[in-house]
Coordinates of N, CA and C in Angstrom, one line a residue:
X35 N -6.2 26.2 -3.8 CA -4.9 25.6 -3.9 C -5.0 24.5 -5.0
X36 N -4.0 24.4 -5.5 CA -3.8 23.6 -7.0 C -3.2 21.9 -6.4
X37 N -3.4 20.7 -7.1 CA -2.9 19.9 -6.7 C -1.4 19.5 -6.4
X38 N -0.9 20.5 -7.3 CA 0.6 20.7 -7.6 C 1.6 21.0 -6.6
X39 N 0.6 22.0 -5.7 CA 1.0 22.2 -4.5 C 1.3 21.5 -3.2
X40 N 0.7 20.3 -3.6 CA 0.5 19.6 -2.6 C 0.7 18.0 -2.6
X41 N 1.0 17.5 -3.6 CA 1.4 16.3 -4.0 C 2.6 15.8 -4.0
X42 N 3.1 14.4 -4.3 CA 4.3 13.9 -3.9 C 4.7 14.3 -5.9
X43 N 5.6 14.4 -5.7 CA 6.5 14.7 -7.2 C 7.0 13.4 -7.1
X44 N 7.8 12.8 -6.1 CA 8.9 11.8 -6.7 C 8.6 10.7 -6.7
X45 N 7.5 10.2 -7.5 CA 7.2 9.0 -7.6 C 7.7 7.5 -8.5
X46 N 7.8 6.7 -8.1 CA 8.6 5.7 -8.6 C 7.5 4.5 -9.6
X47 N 7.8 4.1 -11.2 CA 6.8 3.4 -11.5 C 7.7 1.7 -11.7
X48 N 6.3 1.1 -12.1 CA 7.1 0.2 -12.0 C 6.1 -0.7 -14.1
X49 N 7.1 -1.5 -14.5 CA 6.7 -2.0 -15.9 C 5.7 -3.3 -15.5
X50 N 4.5 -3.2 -16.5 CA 3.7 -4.4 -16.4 C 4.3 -5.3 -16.4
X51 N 5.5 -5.9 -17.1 CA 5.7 -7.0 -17.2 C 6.9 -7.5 -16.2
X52 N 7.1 -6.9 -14.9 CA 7.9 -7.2 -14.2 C 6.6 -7.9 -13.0
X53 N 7.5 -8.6 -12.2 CA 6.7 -9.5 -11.1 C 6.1 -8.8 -10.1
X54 N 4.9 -9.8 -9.7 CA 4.3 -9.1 -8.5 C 5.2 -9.1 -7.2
X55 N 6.5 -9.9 -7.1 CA 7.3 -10.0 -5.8 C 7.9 -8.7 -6.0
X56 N 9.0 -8.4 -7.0 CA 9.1 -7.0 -7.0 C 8.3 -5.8 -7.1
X57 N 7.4 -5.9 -7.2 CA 6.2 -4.7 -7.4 C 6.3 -4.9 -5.7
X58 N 6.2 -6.0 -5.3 CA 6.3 -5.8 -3.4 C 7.3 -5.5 -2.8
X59 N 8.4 -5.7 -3.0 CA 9.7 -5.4 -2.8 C 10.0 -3.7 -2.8
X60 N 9.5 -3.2 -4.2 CA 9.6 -1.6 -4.4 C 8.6 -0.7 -3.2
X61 N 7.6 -1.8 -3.4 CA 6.9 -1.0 -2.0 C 7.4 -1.0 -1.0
X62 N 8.0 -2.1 -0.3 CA 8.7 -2.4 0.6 C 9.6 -1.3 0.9
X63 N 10.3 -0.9 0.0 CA 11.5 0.0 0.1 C 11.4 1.4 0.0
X64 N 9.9 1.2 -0.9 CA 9.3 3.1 -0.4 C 8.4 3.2 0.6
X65 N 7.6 2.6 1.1 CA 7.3 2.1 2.7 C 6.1 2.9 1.7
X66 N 5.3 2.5 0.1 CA 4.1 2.6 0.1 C 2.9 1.7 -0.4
X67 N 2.0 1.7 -0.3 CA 1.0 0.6 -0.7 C 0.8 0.9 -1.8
X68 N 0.9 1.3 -3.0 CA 0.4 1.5 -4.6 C 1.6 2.0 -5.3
X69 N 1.7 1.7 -6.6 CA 2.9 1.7 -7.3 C 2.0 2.5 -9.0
X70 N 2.5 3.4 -9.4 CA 2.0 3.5 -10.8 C 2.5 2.7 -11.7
X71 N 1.8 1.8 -12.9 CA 2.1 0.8 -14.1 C 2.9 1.8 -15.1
X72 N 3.5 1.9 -15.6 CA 3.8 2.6 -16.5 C 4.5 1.5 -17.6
X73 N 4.1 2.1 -18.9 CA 4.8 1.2 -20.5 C 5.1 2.4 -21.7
X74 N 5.9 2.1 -22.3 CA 6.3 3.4 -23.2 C 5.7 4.9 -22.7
X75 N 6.3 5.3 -21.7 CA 6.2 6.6 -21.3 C 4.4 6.8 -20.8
X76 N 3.8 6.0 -20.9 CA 2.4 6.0 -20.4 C 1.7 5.2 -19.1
X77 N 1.0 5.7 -18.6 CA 0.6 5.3 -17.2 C -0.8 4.2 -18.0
X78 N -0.4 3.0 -17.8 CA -1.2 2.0 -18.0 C -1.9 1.0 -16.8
X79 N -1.4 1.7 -15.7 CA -2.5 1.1 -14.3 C -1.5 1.6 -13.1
X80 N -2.1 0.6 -12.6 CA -1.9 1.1 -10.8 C -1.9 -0.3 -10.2
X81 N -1.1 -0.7 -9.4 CA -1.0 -1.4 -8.6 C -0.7 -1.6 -7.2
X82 N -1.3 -2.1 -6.5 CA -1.9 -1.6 -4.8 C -1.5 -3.1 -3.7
X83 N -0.7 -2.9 -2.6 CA -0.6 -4.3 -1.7 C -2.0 -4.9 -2.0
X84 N -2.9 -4.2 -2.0 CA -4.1 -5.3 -1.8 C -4.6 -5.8 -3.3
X85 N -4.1 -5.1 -4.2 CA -4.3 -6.0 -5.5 C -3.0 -7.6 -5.3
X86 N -2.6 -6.9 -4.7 CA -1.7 -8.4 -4.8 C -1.5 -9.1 -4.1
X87 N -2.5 -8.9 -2.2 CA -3.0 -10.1 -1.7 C -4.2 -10.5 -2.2
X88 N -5.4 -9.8 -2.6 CA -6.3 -10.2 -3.1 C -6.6 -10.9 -4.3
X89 N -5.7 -10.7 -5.4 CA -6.1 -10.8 -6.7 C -5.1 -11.6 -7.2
X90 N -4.3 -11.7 -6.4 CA -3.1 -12.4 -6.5 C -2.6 -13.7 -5.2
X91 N -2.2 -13.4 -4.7 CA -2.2 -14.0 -3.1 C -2.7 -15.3 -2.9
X92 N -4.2 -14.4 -2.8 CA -5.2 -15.1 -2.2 C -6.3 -16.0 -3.3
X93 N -5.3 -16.3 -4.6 CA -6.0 -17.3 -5.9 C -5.1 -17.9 -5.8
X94 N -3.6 -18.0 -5.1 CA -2.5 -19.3 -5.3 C -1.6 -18.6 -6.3
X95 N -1.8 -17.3 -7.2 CA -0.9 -16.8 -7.7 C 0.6 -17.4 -6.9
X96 N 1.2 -17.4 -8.3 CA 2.7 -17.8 -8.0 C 3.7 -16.2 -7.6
X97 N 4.9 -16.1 -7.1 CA 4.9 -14.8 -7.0 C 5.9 -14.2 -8.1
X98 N 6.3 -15.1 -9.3 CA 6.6 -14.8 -10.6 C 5.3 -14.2 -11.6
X99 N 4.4 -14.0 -11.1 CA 3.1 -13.6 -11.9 C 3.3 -12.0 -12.2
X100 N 3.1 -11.7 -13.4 CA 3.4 -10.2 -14.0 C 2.3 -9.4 -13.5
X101 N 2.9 -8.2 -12.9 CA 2.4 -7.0 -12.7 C 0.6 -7.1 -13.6
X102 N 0.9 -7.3 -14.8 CA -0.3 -7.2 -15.6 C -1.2 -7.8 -15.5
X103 N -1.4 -8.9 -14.8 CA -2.4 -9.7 -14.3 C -3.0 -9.3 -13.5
X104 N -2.6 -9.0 -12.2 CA -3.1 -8.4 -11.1 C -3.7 -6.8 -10.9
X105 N -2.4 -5.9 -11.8 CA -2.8 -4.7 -11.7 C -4.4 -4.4 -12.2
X106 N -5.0 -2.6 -11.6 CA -6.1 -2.4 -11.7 C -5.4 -1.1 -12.9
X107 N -6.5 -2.0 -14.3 CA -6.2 -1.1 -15.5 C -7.3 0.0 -15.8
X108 N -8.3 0.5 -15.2 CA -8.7 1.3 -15.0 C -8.5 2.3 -14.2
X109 N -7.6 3.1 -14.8 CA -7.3 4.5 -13.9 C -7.8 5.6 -13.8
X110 N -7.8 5.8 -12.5 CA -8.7 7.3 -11.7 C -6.8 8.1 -12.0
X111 N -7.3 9.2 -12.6 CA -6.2 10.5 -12.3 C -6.8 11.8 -12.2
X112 N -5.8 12.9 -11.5 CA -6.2 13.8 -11.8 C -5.5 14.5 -12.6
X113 N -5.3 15.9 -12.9 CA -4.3 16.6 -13.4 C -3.8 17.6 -12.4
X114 N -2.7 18.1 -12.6 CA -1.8 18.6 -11.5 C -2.2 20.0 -11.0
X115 N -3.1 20.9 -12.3 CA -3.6 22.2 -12.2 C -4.9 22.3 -11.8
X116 N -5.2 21.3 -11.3 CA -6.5 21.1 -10.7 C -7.1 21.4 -9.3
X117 N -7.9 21.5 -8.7 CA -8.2 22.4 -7.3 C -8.6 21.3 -6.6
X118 N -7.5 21.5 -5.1 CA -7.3 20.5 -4.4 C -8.6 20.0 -3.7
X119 N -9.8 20.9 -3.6 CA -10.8 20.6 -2.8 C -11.8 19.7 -4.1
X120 N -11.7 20.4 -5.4 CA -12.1 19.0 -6.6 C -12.0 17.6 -6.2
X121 N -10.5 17.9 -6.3 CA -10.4 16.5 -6.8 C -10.6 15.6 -5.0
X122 N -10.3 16.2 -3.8 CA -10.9 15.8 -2.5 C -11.7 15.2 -2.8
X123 N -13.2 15.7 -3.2 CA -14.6 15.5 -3.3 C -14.2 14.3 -4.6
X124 N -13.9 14.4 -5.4 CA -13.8 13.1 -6.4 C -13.1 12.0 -6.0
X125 N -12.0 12.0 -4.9 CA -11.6 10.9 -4.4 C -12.7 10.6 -3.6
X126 N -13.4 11.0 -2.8 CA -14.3 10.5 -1.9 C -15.5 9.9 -3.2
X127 N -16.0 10.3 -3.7 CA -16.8 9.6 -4.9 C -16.4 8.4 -5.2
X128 N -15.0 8.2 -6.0 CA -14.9 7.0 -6.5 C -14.3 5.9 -5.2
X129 N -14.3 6.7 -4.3 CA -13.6 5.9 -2.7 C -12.2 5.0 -3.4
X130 N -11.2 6.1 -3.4 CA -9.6 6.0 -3.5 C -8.7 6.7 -2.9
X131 N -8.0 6.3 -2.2 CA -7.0 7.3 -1.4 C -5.8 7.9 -2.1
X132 N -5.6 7.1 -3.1 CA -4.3 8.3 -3.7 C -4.6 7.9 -5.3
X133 N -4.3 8.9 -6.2 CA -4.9 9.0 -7.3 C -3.3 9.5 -8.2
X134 N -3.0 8.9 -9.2 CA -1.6 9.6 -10.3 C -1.9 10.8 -10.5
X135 N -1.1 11.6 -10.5 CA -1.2 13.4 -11.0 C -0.2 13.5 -12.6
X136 N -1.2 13.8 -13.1 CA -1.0 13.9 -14.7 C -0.3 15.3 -15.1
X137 N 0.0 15.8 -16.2 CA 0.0 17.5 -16.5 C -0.7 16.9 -17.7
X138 N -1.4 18.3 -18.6 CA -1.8 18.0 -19.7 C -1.8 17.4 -20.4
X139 N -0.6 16.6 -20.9 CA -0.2 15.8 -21.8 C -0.3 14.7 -21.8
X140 N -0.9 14.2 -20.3 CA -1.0 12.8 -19.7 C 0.0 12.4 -19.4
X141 N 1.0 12.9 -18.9 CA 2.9 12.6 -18.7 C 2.5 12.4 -16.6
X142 N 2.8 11.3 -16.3 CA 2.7 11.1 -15.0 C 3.9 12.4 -14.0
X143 N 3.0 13.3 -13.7 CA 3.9 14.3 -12.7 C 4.3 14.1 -11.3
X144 N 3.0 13.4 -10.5 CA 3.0 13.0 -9.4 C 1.8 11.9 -9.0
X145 N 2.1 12.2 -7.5 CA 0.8 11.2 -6.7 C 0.3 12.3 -5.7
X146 N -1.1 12.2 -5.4 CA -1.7 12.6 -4.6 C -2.3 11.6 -4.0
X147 N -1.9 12.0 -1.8 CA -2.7 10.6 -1.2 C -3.9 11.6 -0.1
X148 N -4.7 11.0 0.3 CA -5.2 11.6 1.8 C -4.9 12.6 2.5
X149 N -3.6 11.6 2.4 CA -2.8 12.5 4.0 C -1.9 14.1 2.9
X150 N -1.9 14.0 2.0 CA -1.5 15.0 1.2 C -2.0 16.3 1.5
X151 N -3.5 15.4 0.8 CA -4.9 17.0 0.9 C -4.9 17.0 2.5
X152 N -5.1 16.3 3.3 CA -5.0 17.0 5.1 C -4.5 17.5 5.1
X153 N -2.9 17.7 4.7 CA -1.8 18.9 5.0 C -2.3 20.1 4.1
X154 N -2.2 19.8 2.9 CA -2.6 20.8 1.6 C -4.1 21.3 1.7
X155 N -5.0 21.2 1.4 CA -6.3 21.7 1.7 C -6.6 22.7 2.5
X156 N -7.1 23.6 2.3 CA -7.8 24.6 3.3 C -9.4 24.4 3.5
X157 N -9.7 23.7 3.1 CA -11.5 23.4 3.3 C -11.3 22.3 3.8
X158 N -11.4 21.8 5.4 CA -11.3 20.3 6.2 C -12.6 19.9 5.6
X159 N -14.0 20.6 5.2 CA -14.9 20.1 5.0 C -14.4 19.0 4.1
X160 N -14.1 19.5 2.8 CA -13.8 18.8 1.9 C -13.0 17.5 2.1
X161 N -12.0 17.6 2.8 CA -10.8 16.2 3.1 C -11.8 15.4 4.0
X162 N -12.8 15.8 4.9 CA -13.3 14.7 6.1 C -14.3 14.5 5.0
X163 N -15.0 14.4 3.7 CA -16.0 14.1 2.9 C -15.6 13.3 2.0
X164 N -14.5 13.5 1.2 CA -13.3 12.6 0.9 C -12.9 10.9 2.0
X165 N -12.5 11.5 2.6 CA -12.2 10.6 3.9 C -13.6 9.7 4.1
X166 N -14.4 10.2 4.6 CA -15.9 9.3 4.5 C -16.4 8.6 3.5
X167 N -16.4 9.3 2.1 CA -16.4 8.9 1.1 C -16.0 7.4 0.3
X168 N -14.6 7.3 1.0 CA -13.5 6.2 0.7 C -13.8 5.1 1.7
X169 N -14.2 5.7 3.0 CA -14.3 4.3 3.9 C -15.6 4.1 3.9
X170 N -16.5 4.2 3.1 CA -17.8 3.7 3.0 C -18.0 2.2 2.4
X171 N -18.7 1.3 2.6 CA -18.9 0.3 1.9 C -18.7 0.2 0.2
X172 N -17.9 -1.2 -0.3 CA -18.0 -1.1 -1.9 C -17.1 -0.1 -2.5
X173 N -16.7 0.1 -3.3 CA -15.7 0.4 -4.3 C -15.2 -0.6 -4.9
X174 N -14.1 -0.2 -5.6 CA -13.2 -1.4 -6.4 C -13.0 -2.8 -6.3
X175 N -13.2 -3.0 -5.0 CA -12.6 -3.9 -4.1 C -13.5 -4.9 -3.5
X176 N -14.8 -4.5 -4.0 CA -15.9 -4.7 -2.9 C -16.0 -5.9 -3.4

């Protein structure tokens, strides 16, 4: 199974240079925890609730502080023609739950989360290794 098959398409981005209150707000209203950065048609980060209790929040950030400060500009993606038990096993590696889905061109197609690959997946090995993977000690965050 291809990631294509199994990922969310309608994903909503939001501009670096808009505020961290609205970047919460949008989540608020799509009831999700991460937002893709996008700037001239290119995916230039990711932004997550806990980048902006953590990294924000919890330094006194004011809540007029730009998306760009906070966001995490190193991005994990995959591409959309890619095999859903891959990129499984590579989310569990880099310990991330939802990753931007690209097409060739680097053009943001979708999101893939967790709970995606559980439904999508036919190898559980893969999704519970993933899953382990991610809740292990350390990552990004650590």
């Amino acid at each position: 199974m291809r990631v294509s098959d199994c990922m969310t398409r309608d994903v909503r981005t939001i501009s670096p240079e808009r505020t961290i209150q609205e970047a919460a707000g949008v989540m608020a209203t799509l009831d999700a925890g991460a937002i893709p950065v996008g700037e001239n048609d290119r995916l230039v980060g990711m932004i997550t609730d806990r980048d902006i209790s953590v990294r924000a929040v919890a330094k006194g950030m004011d809540c007029s502080t730009p998306v760009r400060e906070v966001m995490t500009q190193d991005i994990r993606y995959c591409f959309e023609d890619e095999d859903v038990e891959h990129v499984a096993h590579n989310m569990g590696e880099i310990q991330v739950r939802r990753l931007p889905v690209l097409d060739r061109d680097k053009r943001l197609v979708g999101i893939i989360a967790l709970g995606d690959l559980a439904i999508g997946a036919t190898d559980r090995q893969a999704v519970g290794s993933a899953l382990g993977g991610v809740s292990r000690n350390g990552g990004a965050h650590a």
